Coordinates of N, CA and C in Angstrom, one line a residue:
X26 N -24.6 -43.0 -10.5 CA -24.2 -43.7 -9.3 C -24.9 -45.0 -9.2
X27 N -24.2 -46.1 -8.8 CA -24.8 -47.4 -8.6 C -25.8 -47.4 -7.5
X28 N -26.9 -48.1 -7.7 CA -27.9 -48.2 -6.6 C -27.3 -48.8 -5.4
X29 N -27.6 -48.2 -4.2 CA -27.1 -48.7 -3.0 C -25.7 -48.2 -2.6
X30 N -25.0 -47.4 -3.6 CA -23.7 -46.9 -3.3 C -23.8 -45.8 -2.3
X31 N -22.8 -45.8 -1.4 CA -22.8 -44.8 -0.3 C -22.3 -43.5 -0.8
X32 N -22.8 -42.4 -0.4 CA -22.3 -41.0 -0.7 C -21.0 -40.8 0.0
X33 N -20.0 -40.3 -0.6 CA -18.8 -40.0 0.0 C -18.9 -38.6 0.8
X34 N -18.5 -38.6 2.0 CA -18.5 -37.4 2.8 C -17.5 -36.4 2.2
X35 N -17.9 -35.1 2.1 CA -17.1 -34.1 1.5 C -16.0 -33.7 2.5
X36 N -14.8 -33.4 1.9 CA -13.7 -32.9 2.8 C -14.0 -31.5 3.2
X37 N -13.2 -31.0 4.2 CA -13.4 -29.6 4.6 C -13.2 -28.6 3.5
X38 N -12.1 -28.9 2.7 CA -11.8 -28.0 1.5 C -13.0 -28.0 0.6
X39 N -13.6 -29.1 0.3 CA -14.7 -29.2 -0.6 C -15.9 -28.4 -0.1
X40 N -16.2 -28.5 1.3 CA -17.3 -27.8 1.8 C -17.1 -26.3 1.8
X41 N -15.8 -25.9 1.9 CA -15.6 -24.5 2.0 C -15.0 -23.9 0.6
X42 N -15.1 -24.7 -0.4 CA -14.5 -24.3 -1.7 C -15.0 -23.0 -2.2
X43 N -14.1 -22.1 -2.7 CA -14.5 -20.8 -3.2 C -13.9 -20.7 -4.7
X44 N -14.5 -19.9 -5.5 CA -13.9 -19.6 -6.8 C -12.5 -19.2 -6.7
X45 N -11.7 -19.5 -7.7 CA -10.3 -19.2 -7.7 C -9.9 -17.8 -7.3
X46 N -10.6 -16.8 -7.8 CA -10.2 -15.4 -7.5 C -10.5 -15.1 -6.0
X47 N -11.6 -15.7 -5.5 CA -11.9 -15.5 -4.1 C -10.9 -16.1 -3.2
X48 N -10.5 -17.3 -3.5 CA -9.4 -18.0 -2.8 C -8.1 -17.2 -2.8
X49 N -7.7 -16.8 -4.0 CA -6.5 -16.0 -4.2 C -6.5 -14.8 -3.3
X50 N -7.7 -14.1 -3.3 CA -7.8 -12.8 -2.6 C -7.7 -13.1 -1.1
X51 N -8.2 -14.2 -0.6 CA -8.1 -14.6 0.8 C -6.7 -14.8 1.2
X52 N -5.9 -15.5 0.3 CA -4.5 -15.7 0.6 C -3.7 -14.4 0.6
X53 N -4.0 -13.5 -0.4 CA -3.3 -12.3 -0.4 C -3.5 -11.4 0.8
X54 N -4.8 -11.3 1.2 CA -5.2 -10.5 2.4 C -4.5 -11.1 3.6
X55 N -4.5 -12.4 3.8 CA -3.9 -13.0 5.0 C -2.4 -12.7 4.9
X56 N -1.8 -12.9 3.8 CA -0.3 -12.6 3.6 C 0.0 -11.2 3.9
X57 N -0.8 -10.2 3.6 CA -0.5 -8.8 3.8 C -0.3 -8.6 5.3
X58 N -1.3 -9.1 6.1 CA -1.2 -8.9 7.5 C 0.1 -9.6 8.1
X59 N 0.4 -10.8 7.6 CA 1.6 -11.5 8.1 C 2.9 -10.7 7.8
X60 N 2.9 -10.2 6.5 CA 4.1 -9.5 6.1 C 4.3 -8.2 6.9
X61 N 3.2 -7.5 7.1 CA 3.3 -6.3 7.9 C 3.9 -6.6 9.3
X62 N 3.5 -7.8 9.8 CA 3.9 -8.2 11.2 C 5.3 -8.8 11.2
X63 N 5.6 -9.6 10.2 CA 6.9 -10.4 10.3 C 7.9 -10.0 9.3
X64 N 7.5 -9.2 8.3 CA 8.5 -8.8 7.3 C 8.3 -9.6 6.0
X65 N 8.6 -8.9 4.9 CA 8.4 -9.5 3.5 C 9.0 -10.9 3.3
X66 N 10.2 -11.1 3.8 CA 10.9 -12.3 3.5 C 11.0 -13.2 4.7
X67 N 10.2 -13.0 5.7 CA 10.1 -13.8 6.9 C 8.8 -14.6 6.9
X68 N 8.0 -14.6 5.9 CA 6.8 -15.3 5.8 C 6.9 -16.5 4.9
X69 N 6.4 -17.7 5.4 CA 6.5 -18.9 4.6 C 5.1 -19.4 4.2
X70 N 5.0 -20.3 3.3 CA 3.7 -20.8 2.9 C 2.9 -21.4 4.1
X71 N 3.6 -22.1 5.0 CA 2.9 -22.7 6.1 C 2.3 -21.6 7.0
X72 N 3.0 -20.5 7.1 CA 2.4 -19.4 8.0 C 1.1 -18.9 7.4
X73 N 1.1 -18.7 6.0 CA -0.1 -18.2 5.4 C -1.2 -19.2 5.4
X74 N -0.8 -20.5 5.3 CA -1.9 -21.5 5.3 C -2.5 -21.6 6.7
X75 N -1.7 -21.4 7.7 CA -2.3 -21.5 9.1 C -3.3 -20.4 9.3
X76 N -2.9 -19.2 8.8 CA -3.8 -18.0 9.0 C -5.1 -18.2 8.2
X77 N -4.9 -18.7 6.9 CA -6.1 -18.8 6.0 C -7.0 -20.0 6.4
X78 N -6.4 -21.0 7.2 CA -7.2 -22.1 7.5 C -7.3 -23.1 6.4
X79 N -6.3 -23.1 5.5 CA -6.3 -24.1 4.4 C -4.9 -24.8 4.4
X80 N -4.8 -25.8 3.6 CA -3.6 -26.6 3.6 C -2.6 -25.8 2.7
X81 N -1.3 -26.1 3.0 CA -0.2 -25.5 2.1 C -0.4 -25.9 0.6
X82 N -0.9 -27.1 0.4 CA -1.2 -27.5 -1.0 C -2.2 -26.7 -1.7
X83 N -3.2 -26.2 -0.9 CA -4.2 -25.4 -1.5 C -3.6 -24.1 -2.0
X84 N -2.7 -23.5 -1.2 CA -2.0 -22.3 -1.6 C -1.2 -22.5 -2.8
X85 N -0.4 -23.6 -2.9 CA 0.5 -23.8 -4.0 C -0.3 -24.2 -5.3
X86 N -1.6 -24.6 -5.1 CA -2.5 -24.9 -6.2 C -2.9 -23.6 -6.9
X87 N -3.1 -22.5 -6.1 CA -3.5 -21.2 -6.6 C -2.4 -20.3 -7.0
X88 N -1.2 -20.6 -6.4 CA 0.0 -19.7 -6.7 C 1.2 -20.6 -7.0
X89 N 1.9 -20.2 -8.0 CA 3.1 -21.0 -8.5 C 4.1 -21.2 -7.4
X90 N 4.3 -20.1 -6.6 CA 5.4 -20.2 -5.6 C 5.1 -19.1 -4.5
X91 N 5.9 -19.1 -3.4 CA 5.8 -18.1 -2.4 C 6.1 -16.7 -3.0
X92 N 7.1 -16.7 -3.9 CA 7.4 -15.4 -4.6 C 6.2 -14.8 -5.2
X93 N 5.4 -15.6 -5.9 CA 4.2 -15.0 -6.5 C 3.2 -14.5 -5.5
X94 N 3.1 -15.1 -4.4 CA 2.2 -14.6 -3.3 C 2.8 -13.2 -2.8
X95 N 4.1 -13.1 -2.6 CA 4.7 -11.9 -2.2 C 4.5 -10.8 -3.2
X96 N 4.7 -11.1 -4.5 CA 4.5 -10.1 -5.5 C 3.0 -9.7 -5.6
X97 N 2.1 -10.6 -5.4 CA 0.7 -10.2 -5.5 C 0.3 -9.3 -4.3
X98 N 0.9 -9.5 -3.1 CA 0.7 -8.6 -2.0 C 1.2 -7.2 -2.3
X99 N 2.4 -7.1 -2.8 CA 2.9 -5.8 -3.2 C 2.1 -5.1 -4.2
X100 N 1.7 -5.8 -5.2 CA 0.8 -5.2 -6.3 C -0.5 -4.8 -5.7
X101 N -1.1 -5.6 -4.9 CA -2.4 -5.2 -4.3 C -2.3 -4.0 -3.5
X102 N -1.3 -3.9 -2.7 CA -1.1 -2.7 -1.8 C -0.9 -1.5 -2.6
X103 N -0.1 -1.6 -3.7 CA 0.3 -0.4 -4.5 C -1.0 0.0 -5.3
X104 N -1.7 -0.9 -5.9 CA -2.9 -0.6 -6.6 C -3.9 0.1 -5.7
X105 N -4.1 -0.4 -4.5 CA -5.1 0.2 -3.6 C -4.6 1.6 -3.2
X106 N -3.3 1.8 -3.0 CA -2.8 3.1 -2.7 C -3.0 4.1 -3.8
X107 N -2.7 3.7 -5.0 CA -2.9 4.6 -6.2 C -4.4 4.9 -6.4
X108 N -5.3 3.9 -6.1 CA -6.7 4.1 -6.3 C -7.2 5.2 -5.3
X109 N -6.7 5.2 -4.1 CA -7.0 6.2 -3.1 C -6.5 7.6 -3.5
X110 N -5.4 7.6 -4.2 CA -4.9 8.9 -4.7 C -5.8 9.4 -5.8
X111 N -6.2 8.5 -6.7 CA -7.1 9.0 -7.8 C -8.4 9.4 -7.3
X112 N -8.9 8.8 -6.3 CA -10.2 9.2 -5.7 C -10.1 10.6 -5.0
X113 N -8.9 10.8 -4.3 CA -8.7 12.0 -3.7 C -8.7 13.2 -4.7
X114 N -8.0 12.9 -5.8 CA -7.8 14.0 -6.8 C -9.1 14.2 -7.6
X115 N -9.9 13.1 -7.7 CA -11.1 13.2 -8.6 C -12.3 13.8 -7.8
X116 N -12.2 14.0 -6.5 CA -13.4 14.6 -5.8 C -13.7 16.0 -6.3
X117 N -14.8 16.5 -5.9 CA -15.3 17.8 -6.5 C -14.7 19.0 -5.9
X118 N -13.7 18.9 -5.0 CA -13.1 20.0 -4.4 C -12.3 20.9 -5.4
X119 N -12.7 22.2 -5.4 CA -12.0 23.1 -6.3 C -10.9 23.8 -5.7
X120 N -10.9 23.9 -4.4 CA -9.8 24.5 -3.6 C -8.6 23.6 -3.6
X121 N -7.5 24.0 -4.3 CA -6.4 23.1 -4.5 C -5.6 22.9 -3.2
X122 N -5.6 24.0 -2.4 CA -4.9 23.9 -1.1 C -5.6 22.8 -0.2
X123 N -6.9 22.9 -0.1 CA -7.6 21.9 0.7 C -7.5 20.5 0.2
X124 N -7.5 20.4 -1.2 CA -7.4 19.0 -1.8 C -6.0 18.4 -1.5
X125 N -5.0 19.2 -1.7 CA -3.6 18.7 -1.4 C -3.4 18.4 0.0
X126 N -3.7 19.3 0.9 CA -3.5 19.1 2.3 C -4.3 17.9 2.9
X127 N -5.5 17.8 2.4 CA -6.4 16.7 2.9 C -5.8 15.4 2.4
X128 N -5.3 15.3 1.2 CA -4.7 14.1 0.7 C -3.5 13.7 1.5
X129 N -2.6 14.6 1.8 CA -1.4 14.3 2.5 C -1.7 14.0 4.0
X130 N -2.7 14.7 4.6 CA -3.0 14.5 6.0 C -3.5 13.0 6.1
X131 N -4.3 12.6 5.1 CA -4.8 11.2 5.2 C -3.8 10.1 5.1
X132 N -2.5 10.5 4.8 CA -1.5 9.4 4.7 C -0.9 9.1 6.0
X133 N -1.2 10.0 7.0 CA -0.7 9.7 8.4 C -1.8 9.6 9.3
X134 N -2.2 8.3 9.5 CA -3.3 8.0 10.5 C -2.8 6.9 11.4
X135 N -3.5 6.7 12.5 CA -3.1 5.8 13.5 C -3.9 4.4 13.4
X136 N -4.7 4.3 12.4 CA -5.5 3.0 12.2 C -4.6 1.9 11.7
X137 N -5.0 0.6 12.0 CA -4.2 -0.5 11.6 C -3.9 -0.6 10.1
X138 N -4.8 -0.2 9.2 CA -4.6 -0.3 7.8 C -3.5 0.6 7.3
X139 N -3.5 1.8 7.9 CA -2.5 2.8 7.5 C -1.1 2.3 7.9
X140 N -1.0 1.8 9.1 CA 0.2 1.3 9.7 C 0.7 0.1 8.8
X141 N -0.2 -0.8 8.5 CA 0.1 -1.9 7.6 C 0.7 -1.5 6.3
X142 N 0.0 -0.5 5.7 CA 0.5 0.0 4.4 C 2.0 0.5 4.5
X143 N 2.3 1.3 5.5 CA 3.7 1.8 5.6 C 4.7 0.7 5.9
X144 N 4.3 -0.3 6.7 CA 5.2 -1.4 7.0 C 5.5 -2.2 5.7
X145 N 4.5 -2.4 4.9 CA 4.7 -3.0 3.6 C 5.6 -2.2 2.7
X146 N 5.3 -0.9 2.7 CA 6.2 0.0 1.9 C 7.6 -0.1 2.3
X147 N 7.9 -0.1 3.6 CA 9.3 -0.2 4.1 C 9.9 -1.5 3.6
X148 N 9.2 -2.6 3.6 CA 9.7 -3.8 3.1 C 10.0 -3.7 1.6
X149 N 9.1 -3.0 0.9 CA 9.4 -2.9 -0.6 C 10.6 -2.1 -0.8
X150 N 10.8 -1.0 0.0 CA 12.1 -0.2 -0.2 C 13.3 -1.1 0.0
X151 N 13.2 -1.9 1.0 CA 14.4 -2.8 1.3 C 14.6 -3.8 0.2
X152 N 13.5 -4.4 -0.3 CA 13.7 -5.3 -1.4 C 14.2 -4.6 -2.7
X153 N 13.8 -3.4 -2.9 CA 14.1 -2.7 -4.1 C 15.6 -2.3 -4.2
X154 N 16.3 -2.3 -3.0 CA 17.7 -2.1 -3.0 C 18.5 -3.3 -3.5
X155 N 17.9 -4.4 -3.6 CA 18.6 -5.7 -3.9 C 18.1 -6.4 -5.1
X156 N 16.9 -6.0 -5.5 CA 16.2 -6.8 -6.6 C 15.7 -5.9 -7.6
X157 N 16.1 -6.1 -8.9 CA 15.7 -5.2 -10.0 C 14.2 -5.1 -10.2
X158 N 13.6 -6.3 -10.1 CA 12.1 -6.4 -10.3 C 11.4 -5.5 -9.3
X159 N 11.7 -5.6 -8.0 CA 11.1 -4.8 -7.0 C 11.4 -3.3 -7.2
X160 N 12.7 -3.1 -7.7 CA 13.1 -1.7 -7.9 C 12.3 -1.1 -9.0
X161 N 12.0 -1.8 -10.1 CA 11.2 -1.2 -11.2 C 9.8 -1.0 -10.8
X162 N 9.3 -2.0 -10.0 CA 7.9 -1.8 -9.5 C 7.8 -0.5 -8.7
X163 N 8.8 -0.3 -7.8 CA 8.8 0.9 -7.0 C 8.9 2.1 -7.8
X164 N 9.7 2.1 -8.9 CA 9.8 3.3 -9.7 C 8.5 3.6 -10.4
X165 N 7.7 2.6 -10.8 CA 6.4 2.8 -11.4 C 5.5 3.5 -10.4
X166 N 5.5 3.0 -9.2 CA 4.7 3.6 -8.2 C 5.0 5.0 -7.9
X167 N 6.3 5.4 -7.8 CA 6.7 6.7 -7.6 C 6.4 7.7 -8.7
X168 N 6.5 7.2 -9.9 CA 6.2 8.1 -11.1 C 4.7 8.5 -11.0
X169 N 3.9 7.5 -10.7 CA 2.4 7.8 -10.6 C 2.1 8.8 -9.5
X170 N 2.8 8.6 -8.3 CA 2.6 9.4 -7.1 C 3.1 10.8 -7.4
X171 N 4.3 11.0 -8.0 CA 4.8 12.3 -8.4 C 3.8 13.0 -9.3
X172 N 3.3 12.3 -10.3 CA 2.4 12.9 -11.2 C 1.1 13.5 -10.6
X173 N 0.6 12.7 -9.6 CA -0.6 13.2 -8.9 C -0.3 14.5 -8.2
X174 N 0.8 14.5 -7.5 CA 1.2 15.7 -6.8 C 1.5 16.9 -7.7
X175 N 2.2 16.6 -8.8 CA 2.5 17.7 -9.7 C 1.2 18.2 -10.4
X176 N 0.2 17.4 -10.7 CA -1.0 17.9 -11.3 C -1.7 18.8 -10.4
X177 N -1.8 18.5 -9.1 CA -2.5 19.4 -8.1 C -1.7 20.7 -8.0
X178 N -0.4 20.6 -7.9 CA 0.4 21.8 -7.7 C 0.3 22.7 -9.0
X179 N 0.4 22.1 -10.2 CA 0.2 22.9 -11.4 C -1.1 23.6 -11.4
X180 N -2.2 22.9 -11.0 CA -3.5 23.5 -11.0 C -3.6 24.7 -10.0
X181 N -2.9 24.5 -8.8 CA -2.9 25.5 -7.8 C -2.1 26.7 -8.2
X182 N -1.0 26.5 -8.9 CA -0.2 27.6 -9.5 C -1.0 28.4 -10.5
X183 N -1.7 27.7 -11.4 CA -2.5 28.3 -12.4 C -3.6 29.1 -11.8
X184 N -4.2 28.7 -10.7 CA -5.3 29.4 -10.1 C -4.8 30.5 -9.2
X185 N -3.5 30.6 -9.0 CA -2.9 31.6 -8.1 C -3.0 31.2 -6.6
X186 N -3.3 30.0 -6.3 CA -3.3 29.5 -4.9 C -1.9 29.2 -4.4
X187 N -1.0 28.7 -5.3 CA 0.3 28.3 -4.9 C 1.4 29.2 -5.6
X188 N 2.5 29.3 -4.9 CA 3.7 29.9 -5.5 C 4.8 28.8 -5.6
X189 N 5.1 28.4 -6.8 CA 6.1 27.3 -6.9 C 6.8 27.3 -8.2
X190 N 8.1 27.6 -8.3 CA 8.8 27.8 -9.5 C 9.0 26.4 -10.2
X191 N 9.0 25.3 -9.5 CA 9.3 24.0 -10.1 C 8.4 23.0 -9.5
X192 N 7.1 22.9 -10.0 CA 6.2 21.9 -9.4 C 6.7 20.5 -9.4
X193 N 7.4 20.0 -10.4 CA 7.9 18.7 -10.4 C 8.9 18.4 -9.3
X194 N 9.8 19.3 -9.1 CA 10.8 19.2 -8.1 C 10.1 19.2 -6.7
X195 N 9.1 20.0 -6.5 CA 8.5 20.1 -5.2 C 7.6 18.8 -5.0
X196 N 7.1 18.3 -6.0 CA 6.3 17.0 -5.9 C 7.3 15.9 -5.4
X197 N 8.5 15.9 -5.9 CA 9.5 14.9 -5.4 C 9.8 15.2 -4.0
X198 N 9.9 16.5 -3.6 CA 10.3 16.9 -2.3 C 9.2 16.4 -1.3
X199 N 7.9 16.6 -1.7 CA 6.8 16.2 -0.8 C 6.9 14.7 -0.6
X200 N 7.1 13.9 -1.7 CA 7.1 12.5 -1.6 C 8.3 12.0 -0.7
X201 N 9.4 12.6 -0.8 CA 10.6 12.3 0.0 C 10.3 12.6 1.5
X202 N 9.6 13.7 1.7 CA 9.3 14.1 3.1 C 8.3 13.1 3.7
X203 N 7.3 12.7 2.9 CA 6.3 11.7 3.4 C 7.0 10.4 3.8
X204 N 7.9 9.9 2.9 CA 8.6 8.7 3.2 C 9.5 8.8 4.5
X205 N 10.3 9.9 4.5 CA 11.1 10.0 5.7 C 10.4 10.1 7.0
X206 N 9.3 10.8 7.0 CA 8.5 10.9 8.2 C 7.8 9.6 8.6
X207 N 7.4 8.9 7.5 CA 6.7 7.6 7.7 C 7.7 6.6 8.4
X208 N 8.9 6.6 8.0 CA 9.9 5.7 8.6 C 10.1 6.1 10.1
X209 N 10.1 7.4 10.4 CA 10.3 7.8 11.8 C 9.1 7.7 12.7
X210 N 7.9 7.6 12.1 CA 6.7 7.5 13.0 C 6.1 6.1 13.1
X211 N 6.3 5.3 12.0 CA 5.7 4.0 12.0 C 6.7 2.8 12.4
X212 N 8.0 3.1 12.5 CA 8.9 2.1 12.9 C 8.7 1.8 14.4
X213 N 9.2 0.6 14.8 CA 9.0 0.2 16.2 C 9.8 1.1 17.1
X214 N 9.2 1.4 18.2 CA 9.8 2.3 19.2 C 10.1 3.7 18.6
X215 N 9.2 4.2 17.8 CA 9.4 5.5 17.1 C 9.4 6.6 18.1
X216 N 10.2 7.6 17.9 CA 10.3 8.8 18.7 C 9.4 9.9 18.3
X217 N 8.8 9.8 17.1 CA 7.9 10.8 16.5 C 6.6 10.2 16.4
X218 N 5.5 10.8 16.9 CA 4.2 10.3 16.8 C 3.6 10.6 15.4
X219 N 2.6 9.9 15.1 CA 1.9 10.1 13.8 C 1.4 11.5 13.7
X220 N 0.8 12.0 14.8 CA 0.3 13.4 14.8 C 1.5 14.4 14.5
X221 N 2.6 14.2 15.1 CA 3.8 15.0 14.9 C 4.2 14.9 13.5
X222 N 4.3 13.7 12.9 CA 4.7 13.6 11.5 C 3.8 14.3 10.6
X223 N 2.5 14.2 10.8 CA 1.5 14.9 10.0 C 1.7 16.4 10.1
X224 N 2.0 16.9 11.3 CA 2.2 18.3 11.4 C 3.4 18.8 10.7
X225 N 4.5 18.1 10.8 CA 5.8 18.4 10.1 C 5.5 18.4 8.6
X226 N 4.8 17.5 8.1 CA 4.6 17.4 6.6 C 3.8 18.6 6.1
X227 N 2.7 18.9 6.8 CA 1.8 20.0 6.4 C 2.5 21.3 6.5
X228 N 3.4 21.5 7.5 CA 4.2 22.7 7.6 C 5.1 22.8 6.4
X229 N 5.8 21.7 6.0 CA 6.7 21.7 4.9 C 6.0 22.1 3.6
X230 N 4.8 21.6 3.4 CA 4.0 21.8 2.2 C 3.5 23.3 2.2
X231 N 3.0 23.8 3.3 CA 2.5 25.1 3.3 C 3.7 26.1 3.0
X232 N 4.8 25.9 3.6 CA 5.9 26.8 3.4 C 6.4 26.7 2.0
X233 N 6.5 25.5 1.4 CA 7.0 25.4 0.0 C 6.1 26.0 -1.0
X234 N 4.8 26.0 -0.7 CA 3.8 26.5 -1.7 C 3.2 27.9 -1.4
X235 N 3.7 28.5 -0.3 CA 3.2 29.8 0.1 C 1.7 29.8 0.5
X236 N 1.3 28.7 1.1 CA -0.1 28.6 1.7 C -0.1 29.2 3.1
X237 N -0.9 30.2 3.3 CA -0.9 31.0 4.5 C -1.9 30.6 5.5
X238 N -2.9 29.7 5.2 CA -3.9 29.4 6.2 C -3.3 28.7 7.4
X239 N -4.0 28.9 8.5 CA -3.4 28.3 9.8 C -3.7 26.8 9.9
X240 N -3.0 26.1 10.7 CA -3.1 24.7 10.9 C -4.4 24.4 11.6

């Protein structure tokens, strides 16, 4: 620097600059909340930039397009959901009935994160009906989800806790029941409460697997 040269004041972006991955994560997290509130295809770059407190140019610097932001939101939500499933299955619980029922019970909560998850899932279902890429991503998610359920059911049948002639078919049945109840209790102006949805799900699973313990 030349002697006597004045130091240039740093811009707001420079003062608040974060590593690329941190910035991308900030954008994804902000977009997740917006999508849950407004819908997957009703969010624009300017909406995300306003919530993040950065310029639209900063977002397009870190993401090639709005589509990439939307995809990263879907991937992040799916990865986190699958991680929760793996943690639930990997815990030390040896009672398969308790493990399965606790896992499913945890899918119906009244906290904001659970509601956000289901609203994002509903948008993914809608996108998957019209877009092959979203459809394939959804298929991958469900195959992992079915396998988790089947593994628990298989182990329960082997231990004599469950009675189930076709664990794979019942895993799909559980998944379908979960989705149907989620639509009915997390949609706007829902007529079924989260507590009621959870009760219906656990009754379905107990009846299908011959679990006799009380609610």
